[in-house]
Short mmCIF file of C-alpha atoms and ligand atoms in Angstrom, two decimals:
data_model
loop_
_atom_site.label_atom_id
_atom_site.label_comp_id
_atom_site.label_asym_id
_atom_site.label_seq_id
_atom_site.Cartn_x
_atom_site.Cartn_y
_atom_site.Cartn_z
CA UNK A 1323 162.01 36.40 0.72
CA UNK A 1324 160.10 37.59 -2.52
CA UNK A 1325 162.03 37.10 -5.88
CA UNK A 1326 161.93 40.74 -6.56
CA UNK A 1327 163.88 41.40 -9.98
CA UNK A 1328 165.72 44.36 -8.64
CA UNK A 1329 167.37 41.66 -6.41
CA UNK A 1330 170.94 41.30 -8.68
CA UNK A 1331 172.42 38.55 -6.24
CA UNK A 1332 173.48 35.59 -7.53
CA UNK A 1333 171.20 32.32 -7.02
CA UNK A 1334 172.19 29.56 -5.22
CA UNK A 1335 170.08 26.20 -4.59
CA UNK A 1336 171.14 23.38 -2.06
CA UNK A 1337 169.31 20.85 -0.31
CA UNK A 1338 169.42 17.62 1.79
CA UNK A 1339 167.67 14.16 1.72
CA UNK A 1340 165.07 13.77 4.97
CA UNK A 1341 166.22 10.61 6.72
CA UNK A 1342 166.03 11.67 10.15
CA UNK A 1343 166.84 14.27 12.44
CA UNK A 1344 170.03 16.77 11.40
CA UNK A 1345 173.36 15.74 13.16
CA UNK A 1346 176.48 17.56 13.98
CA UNK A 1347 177.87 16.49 10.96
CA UNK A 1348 175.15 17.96 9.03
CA UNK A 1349 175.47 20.85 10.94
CA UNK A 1350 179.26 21.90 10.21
CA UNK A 1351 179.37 20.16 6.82
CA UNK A 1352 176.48 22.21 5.35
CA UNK A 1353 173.78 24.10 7.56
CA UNK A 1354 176.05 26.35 9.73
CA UNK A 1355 177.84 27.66 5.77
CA UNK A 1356 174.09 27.74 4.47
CA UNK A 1357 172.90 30.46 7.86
CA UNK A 1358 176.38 32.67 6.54
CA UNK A 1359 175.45 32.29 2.99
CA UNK A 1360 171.96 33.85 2.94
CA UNK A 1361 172.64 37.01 3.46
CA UNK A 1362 175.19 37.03 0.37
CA UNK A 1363 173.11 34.92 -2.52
CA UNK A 1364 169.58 34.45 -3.01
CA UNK A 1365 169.00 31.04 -1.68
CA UNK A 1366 166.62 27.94 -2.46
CA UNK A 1367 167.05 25.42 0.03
CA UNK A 1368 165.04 21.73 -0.66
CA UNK A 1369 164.18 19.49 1.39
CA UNK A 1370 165.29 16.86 -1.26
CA UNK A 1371 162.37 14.15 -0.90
CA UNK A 1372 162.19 12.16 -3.61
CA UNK A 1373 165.88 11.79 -3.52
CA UNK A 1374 165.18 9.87 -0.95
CA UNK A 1375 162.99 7.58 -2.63
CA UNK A 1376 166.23 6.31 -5.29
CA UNK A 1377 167.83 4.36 -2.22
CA UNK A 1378 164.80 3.84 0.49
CA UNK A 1379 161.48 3.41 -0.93
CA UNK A 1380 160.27 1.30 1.87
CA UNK A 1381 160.40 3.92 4.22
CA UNK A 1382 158.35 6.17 1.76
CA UNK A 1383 155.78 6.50 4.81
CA UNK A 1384 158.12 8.31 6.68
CA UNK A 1385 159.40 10.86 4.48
CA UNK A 1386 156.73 13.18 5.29
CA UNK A 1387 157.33 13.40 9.09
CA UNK A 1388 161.18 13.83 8.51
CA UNK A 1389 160.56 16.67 6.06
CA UNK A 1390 159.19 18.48 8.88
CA UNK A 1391 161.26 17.61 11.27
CA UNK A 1392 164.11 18.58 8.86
CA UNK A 1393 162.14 22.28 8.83
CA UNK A 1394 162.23 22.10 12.50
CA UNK A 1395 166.43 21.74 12.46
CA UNK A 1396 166.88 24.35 9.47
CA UNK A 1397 164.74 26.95 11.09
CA UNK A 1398 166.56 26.00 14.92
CA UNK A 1399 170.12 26.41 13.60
CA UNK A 1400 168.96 29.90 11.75
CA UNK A 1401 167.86 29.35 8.32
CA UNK A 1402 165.14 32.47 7.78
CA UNK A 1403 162.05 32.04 5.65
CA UNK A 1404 162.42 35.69 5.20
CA UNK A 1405 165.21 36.00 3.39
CA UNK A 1406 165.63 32.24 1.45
CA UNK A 1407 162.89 30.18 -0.38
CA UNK A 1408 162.38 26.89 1.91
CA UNK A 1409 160.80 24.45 0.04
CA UNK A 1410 160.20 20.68 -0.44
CA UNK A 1411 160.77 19.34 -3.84
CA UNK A 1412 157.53 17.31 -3.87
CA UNK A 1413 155.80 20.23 -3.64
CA UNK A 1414 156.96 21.75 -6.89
CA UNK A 1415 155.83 19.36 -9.92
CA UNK A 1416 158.23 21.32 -11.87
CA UNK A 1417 160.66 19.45 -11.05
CA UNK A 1418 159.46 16.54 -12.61
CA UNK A 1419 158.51 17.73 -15.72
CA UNK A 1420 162.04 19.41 -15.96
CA UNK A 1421 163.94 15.98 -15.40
CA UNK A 1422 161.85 14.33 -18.09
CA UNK A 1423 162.90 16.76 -20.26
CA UNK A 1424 166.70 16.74 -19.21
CA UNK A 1425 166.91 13.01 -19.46
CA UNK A 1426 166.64 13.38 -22.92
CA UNK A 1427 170.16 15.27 -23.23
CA UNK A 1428 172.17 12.92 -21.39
CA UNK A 1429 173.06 9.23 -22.14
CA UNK A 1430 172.66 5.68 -20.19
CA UNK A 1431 176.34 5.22 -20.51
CA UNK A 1432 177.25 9.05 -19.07
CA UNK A 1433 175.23 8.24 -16.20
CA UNK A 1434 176.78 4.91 -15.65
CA UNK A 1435 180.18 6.36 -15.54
CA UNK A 1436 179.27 8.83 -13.39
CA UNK A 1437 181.74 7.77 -9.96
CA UNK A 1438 179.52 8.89 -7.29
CA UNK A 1439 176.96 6.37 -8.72
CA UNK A 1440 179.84 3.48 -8.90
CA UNK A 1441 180.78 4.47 -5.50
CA UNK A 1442 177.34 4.04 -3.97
CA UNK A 1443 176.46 0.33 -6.07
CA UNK A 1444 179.27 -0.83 -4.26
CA UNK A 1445 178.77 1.16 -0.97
CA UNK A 1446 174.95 -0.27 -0.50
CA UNK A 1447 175.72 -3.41 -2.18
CA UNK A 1448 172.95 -2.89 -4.48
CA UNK A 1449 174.74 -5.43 -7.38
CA UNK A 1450 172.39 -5.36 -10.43
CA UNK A 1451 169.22 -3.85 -8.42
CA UNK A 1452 169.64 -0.50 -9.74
CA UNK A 1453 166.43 1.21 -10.55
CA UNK A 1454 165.83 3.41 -13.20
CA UNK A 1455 165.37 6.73 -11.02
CA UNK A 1456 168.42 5.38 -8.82
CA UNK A 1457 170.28 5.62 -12.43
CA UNK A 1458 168.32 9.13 -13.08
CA UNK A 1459 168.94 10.93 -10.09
CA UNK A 1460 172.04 13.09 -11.04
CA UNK A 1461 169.56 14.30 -13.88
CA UNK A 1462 166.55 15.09 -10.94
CA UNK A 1463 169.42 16.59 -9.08
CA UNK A 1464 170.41 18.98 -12.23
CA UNK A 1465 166.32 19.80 -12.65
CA UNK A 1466 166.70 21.10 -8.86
CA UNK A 1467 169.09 23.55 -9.57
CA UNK A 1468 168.19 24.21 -13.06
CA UNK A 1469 164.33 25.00 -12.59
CA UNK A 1470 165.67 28.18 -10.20
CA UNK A 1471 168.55 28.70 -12.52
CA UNK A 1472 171.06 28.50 -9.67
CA UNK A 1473 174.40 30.29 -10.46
CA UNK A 1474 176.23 28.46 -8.24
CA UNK A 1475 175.66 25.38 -5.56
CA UNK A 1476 177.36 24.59 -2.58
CA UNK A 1477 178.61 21.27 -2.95
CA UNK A 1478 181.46 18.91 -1.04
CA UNK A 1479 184.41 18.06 -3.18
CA UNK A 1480 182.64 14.25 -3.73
CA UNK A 1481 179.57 16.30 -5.30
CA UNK A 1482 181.62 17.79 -8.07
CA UNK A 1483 180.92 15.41 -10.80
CA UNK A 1484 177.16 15.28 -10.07
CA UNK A 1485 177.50 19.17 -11.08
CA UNK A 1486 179.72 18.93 -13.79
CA UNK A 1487 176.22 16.28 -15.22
CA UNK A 1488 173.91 19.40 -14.58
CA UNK A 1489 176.33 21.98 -16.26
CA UNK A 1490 176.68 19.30 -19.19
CA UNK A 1491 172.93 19.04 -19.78
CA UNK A 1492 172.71 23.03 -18.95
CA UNK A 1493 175.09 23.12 -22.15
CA UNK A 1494 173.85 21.20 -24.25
CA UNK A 1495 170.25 22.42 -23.06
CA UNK A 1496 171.14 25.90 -24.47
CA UNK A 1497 173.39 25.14 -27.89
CA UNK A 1498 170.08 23.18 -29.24
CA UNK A 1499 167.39 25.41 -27.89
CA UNK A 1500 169.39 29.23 -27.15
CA UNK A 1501 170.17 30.37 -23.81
CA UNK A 1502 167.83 30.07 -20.97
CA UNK A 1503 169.74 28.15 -18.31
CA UNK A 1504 173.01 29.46 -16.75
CA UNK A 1505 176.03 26.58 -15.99
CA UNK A 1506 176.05 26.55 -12.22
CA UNK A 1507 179.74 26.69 -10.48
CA UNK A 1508 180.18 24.95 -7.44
CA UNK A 1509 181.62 26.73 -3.94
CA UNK A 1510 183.56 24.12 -2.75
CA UNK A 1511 183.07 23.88 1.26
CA UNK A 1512 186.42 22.71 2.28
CA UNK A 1513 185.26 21.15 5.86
CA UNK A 1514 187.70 18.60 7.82
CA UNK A 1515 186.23 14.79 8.25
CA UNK A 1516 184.17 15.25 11.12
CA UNK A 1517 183.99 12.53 13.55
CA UNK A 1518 181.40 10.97 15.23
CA UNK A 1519 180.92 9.29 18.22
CA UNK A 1520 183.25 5.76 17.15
CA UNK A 1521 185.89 8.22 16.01
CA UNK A 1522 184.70 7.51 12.33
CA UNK A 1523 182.96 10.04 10.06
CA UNK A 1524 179.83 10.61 11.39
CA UNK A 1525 176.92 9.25 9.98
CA UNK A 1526 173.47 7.99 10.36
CA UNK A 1527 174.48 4.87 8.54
CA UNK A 1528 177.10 4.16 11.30
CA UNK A 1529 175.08 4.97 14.09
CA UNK A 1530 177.31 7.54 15.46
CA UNK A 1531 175.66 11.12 15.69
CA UNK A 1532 174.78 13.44 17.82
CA UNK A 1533 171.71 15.32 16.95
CA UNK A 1534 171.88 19.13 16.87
CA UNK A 1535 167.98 18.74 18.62
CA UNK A 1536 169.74 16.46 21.08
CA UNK A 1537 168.85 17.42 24.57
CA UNK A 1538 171.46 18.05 27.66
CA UNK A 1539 171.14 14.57 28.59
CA UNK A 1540 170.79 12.91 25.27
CA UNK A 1541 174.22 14.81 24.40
CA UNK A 1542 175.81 13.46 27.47
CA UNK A 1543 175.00 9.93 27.68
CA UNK A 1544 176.38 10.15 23.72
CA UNK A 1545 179.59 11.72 24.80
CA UNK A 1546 180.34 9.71 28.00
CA UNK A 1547 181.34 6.36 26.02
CA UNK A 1548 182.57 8.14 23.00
CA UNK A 1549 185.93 7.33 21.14
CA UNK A 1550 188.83 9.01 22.85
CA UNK A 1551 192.53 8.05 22.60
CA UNK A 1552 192.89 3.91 22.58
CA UNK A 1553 196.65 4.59 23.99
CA UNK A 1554 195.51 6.72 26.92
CA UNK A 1555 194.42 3.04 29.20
CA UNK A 1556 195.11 4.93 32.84
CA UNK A 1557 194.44 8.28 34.11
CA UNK A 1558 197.78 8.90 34.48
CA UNK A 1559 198.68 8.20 31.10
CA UNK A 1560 199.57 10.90 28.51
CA UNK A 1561 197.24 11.59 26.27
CA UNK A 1562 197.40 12.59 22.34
CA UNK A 1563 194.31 14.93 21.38
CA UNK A 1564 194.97 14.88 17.97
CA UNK A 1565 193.86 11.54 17.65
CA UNK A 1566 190.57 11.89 19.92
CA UNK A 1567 186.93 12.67 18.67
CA UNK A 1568 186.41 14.71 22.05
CA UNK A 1569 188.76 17.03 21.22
CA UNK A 1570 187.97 17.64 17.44
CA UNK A 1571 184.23 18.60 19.14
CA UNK A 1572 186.34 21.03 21.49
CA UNK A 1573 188.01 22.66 18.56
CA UNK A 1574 185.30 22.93 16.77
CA UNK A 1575 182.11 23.57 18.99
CA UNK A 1576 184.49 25.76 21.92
CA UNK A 1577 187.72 26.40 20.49
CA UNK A 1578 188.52 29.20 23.44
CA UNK A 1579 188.80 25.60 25.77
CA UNK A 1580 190.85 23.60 22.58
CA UNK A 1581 194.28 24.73 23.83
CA UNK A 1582 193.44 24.25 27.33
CA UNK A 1583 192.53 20.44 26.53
CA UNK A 1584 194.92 19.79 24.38
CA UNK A 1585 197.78 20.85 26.70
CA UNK A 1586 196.25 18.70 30.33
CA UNK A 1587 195.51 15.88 27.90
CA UNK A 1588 199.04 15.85 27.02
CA UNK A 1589 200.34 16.56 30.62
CA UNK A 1590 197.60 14.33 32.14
CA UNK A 1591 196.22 17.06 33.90
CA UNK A 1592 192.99 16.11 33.09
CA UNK A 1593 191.18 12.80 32.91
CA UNK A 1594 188.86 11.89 29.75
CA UNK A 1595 185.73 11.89 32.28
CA UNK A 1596 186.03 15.55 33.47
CA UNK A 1597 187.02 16.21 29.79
CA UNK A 1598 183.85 14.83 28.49
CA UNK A 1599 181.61 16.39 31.70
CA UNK A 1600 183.03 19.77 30.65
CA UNK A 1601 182.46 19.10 27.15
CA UNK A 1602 178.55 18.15 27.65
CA UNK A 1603 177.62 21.26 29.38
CA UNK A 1604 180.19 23.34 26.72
CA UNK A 1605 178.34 22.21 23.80
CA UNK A 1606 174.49 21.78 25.49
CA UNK A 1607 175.38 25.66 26.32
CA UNK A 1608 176.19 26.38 22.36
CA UNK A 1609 173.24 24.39 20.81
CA UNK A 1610 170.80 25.69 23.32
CA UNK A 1611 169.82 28.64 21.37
CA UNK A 1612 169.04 26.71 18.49
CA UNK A 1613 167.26 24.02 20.39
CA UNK A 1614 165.35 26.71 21.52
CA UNK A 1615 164.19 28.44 18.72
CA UNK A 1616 163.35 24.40 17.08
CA UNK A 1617 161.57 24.11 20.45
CA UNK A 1618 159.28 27.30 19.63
CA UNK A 1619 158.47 26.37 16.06
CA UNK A 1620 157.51 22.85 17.27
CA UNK A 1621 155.14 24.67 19.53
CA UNK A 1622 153.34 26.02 16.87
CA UNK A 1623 152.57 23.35 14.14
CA UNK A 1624 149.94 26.26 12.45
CA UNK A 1625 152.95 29.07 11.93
CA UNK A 1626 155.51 25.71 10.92
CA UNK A 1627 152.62 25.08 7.94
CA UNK A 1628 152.54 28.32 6.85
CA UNK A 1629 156.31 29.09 6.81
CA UNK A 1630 156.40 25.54 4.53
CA UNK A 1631 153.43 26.56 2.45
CA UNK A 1632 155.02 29.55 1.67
CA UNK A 1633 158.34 28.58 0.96
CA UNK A 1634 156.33 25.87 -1.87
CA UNK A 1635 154.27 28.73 -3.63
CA UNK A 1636 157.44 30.71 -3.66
CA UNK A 1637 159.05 28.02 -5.66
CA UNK A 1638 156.32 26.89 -7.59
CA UNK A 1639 156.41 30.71 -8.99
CA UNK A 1640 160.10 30.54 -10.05
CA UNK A 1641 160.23 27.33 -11.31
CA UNK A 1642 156.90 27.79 -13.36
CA UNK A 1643 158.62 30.90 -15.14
CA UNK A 1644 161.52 28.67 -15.85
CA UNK A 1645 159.52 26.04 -17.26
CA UNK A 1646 157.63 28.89 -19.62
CA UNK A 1647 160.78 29.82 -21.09
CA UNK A 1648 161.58 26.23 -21.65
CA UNK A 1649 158.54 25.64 -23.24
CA UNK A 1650 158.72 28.39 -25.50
CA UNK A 1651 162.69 27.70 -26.06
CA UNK A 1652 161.84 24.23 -27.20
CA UNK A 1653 158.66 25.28 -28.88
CA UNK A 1654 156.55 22.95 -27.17
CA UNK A 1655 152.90 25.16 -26.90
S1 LIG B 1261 191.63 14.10 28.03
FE1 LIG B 1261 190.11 14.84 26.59
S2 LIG B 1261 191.26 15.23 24.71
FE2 LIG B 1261 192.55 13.91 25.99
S3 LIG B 1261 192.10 11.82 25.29
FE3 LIG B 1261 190.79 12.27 27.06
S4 LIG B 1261 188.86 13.02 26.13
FE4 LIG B 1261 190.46 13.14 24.58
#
């Protein structure tokens, strides 16, 4: 994608932290609305490493390798250098400069009260260890979006008052210096708690994901002792879907088979085992185009540099004509 002026859709910048390999969570809970949503905005999506730094800077060493690999999934499941910006925030020292400056138009105390930051002290038991760019990251977070003057970001309900900080400093940004950024608005993605393979949300802190790279027998030997319904102890035992991971997957991965399942489950038609075969080879079938196209751009570590290289000088333009304005906004030479 080039940023050609003419271009009147709306911006919108989103990004994840590379920890690892994408899951399935990650997959319904942001990428799949992401592949939909390019053809409607212009997009900007980051591979958000130095987030990653505020909560694991001893595995600094392997944020490079997971930023790839986290190229790998978004190109795999559909995300198309030609038409967003795919970037990694390291890459674009604009960033930087822009949360120094931000930093300045927010207060200790207004980042201390912000309740996604309360929620994760006591989450990671991190007590009084909080660093300063663990305290600061809400403001890097509002320099993301602000440096490509995002109109709006896609954001799960929990991320709302991280926004509501960048539209804040946004504000105040533009009643002391005039108007060069606009307040982004958020498009809520509603998406149901998605369960992983314990029955609990899935999540690489639990150790419960599936991988969307997973392989046919990688996915199956995760499904076969996955959580299904703890009342269901014998075959012949009626079974209650609602309250079984397997079927949430059926519903959401091959929802022509959900009423099907649901129905023998109930009946005791079928057992979990044949439920769980017949899941495997559902969902190996649905993933297998974009383990494919992963699989191609693996191949080819030359074209996967380029595509990344690209997407960075892309970035770098934008945010370096942001930063111009800024500079002249604030008067700073
Ligand atoms: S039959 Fe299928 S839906 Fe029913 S409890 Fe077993 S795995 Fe779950």
């Amino acid at each position: 994608m080039t940023a050609d002026p003419a271009d009147k859709r709306k911006i919108i910048l989103s990004g994840n932290r590379p920890t690892g390999r994408l899951h399935w969570g990650n997959y319904t809970g942001a990428l799949e609305n992401w592949v939909r949503l390019q053809d409607e905005y212009r997009c900007y999506f980051m591979v958000a490493d130095w987030h990653v730094l505020t909560t694991a800077l001893d595995k600094a060493d392997l944020i490079a390798h997971h930023s790839r690999e986290m190229f790998l999934d978004w190109l795999g499941a559909g995300l198309d250098p030609e038409k967003s910006v795919l970037f990694i925030q390291s890459q674009v020292k604009e960033h930087a400069e822009l949360y120094l400056l931000l930093a300045m138009l927010i207060s200790k105390g207004r980042l201390e009260r912000n309740p996604t930051f309360k929620e994760q002290i006591r989450d990671l038991n991190l007590g009084g260890e909080i660093s300063y760019g663990h305290l600061g990251y809400p403001v890097l977070q509002a320099a993301d979006i602000l440096a490509y003057r995002a109109h709006a970001v896609p954001v799960g309900e929990d991320q709302l008052p991280h926004l509501e900080l960048t539209r804040e400093m946004a504000r105040r940004f533009n009643r002391l210096f005039g108007d060069v950024f606009p307040e982004p608005e958020a498009l809520v993605t509603k998406f149901a708690r998605f369960p992983g393979t314990d029955g609990k949300r899935m999540s690489k802190s639990l150790g419960n994901t599936i991988e969307i790279a997973a392989s046919p027998e990688e996915i199956l030997e995760k499904i076969r002792p996955a959580y299904t319904d703890p009342a269901r102890l014998r075959r012949s035992d009626p079974g209650h879907p609602e309250v079984c991971a397997v079927y949430t997957w059926y519903r959401k991965f091959l929802p022509e088979e959900a009423e099907a399942t649901a129905a023998e489950c109930r009946s005791a038609g079928r057992g979990c085992v044949d439920c769980k075969l017949k899941l495997a080879a559902g969902v190996t079938a649905h993933f297998a185009p974009l383990r494919e196209r992963r699989e191609a751009f693996a191949a080819d570590p030359g074209k996967l540099d380029e595509i990344i290289a690209h997407g960075c000088e892309q970035a770098r333009a934008v945010a370096a004509g942001t930063m111009e304005e800024v500079h002249q906004a604030m008067g700073l030479g």
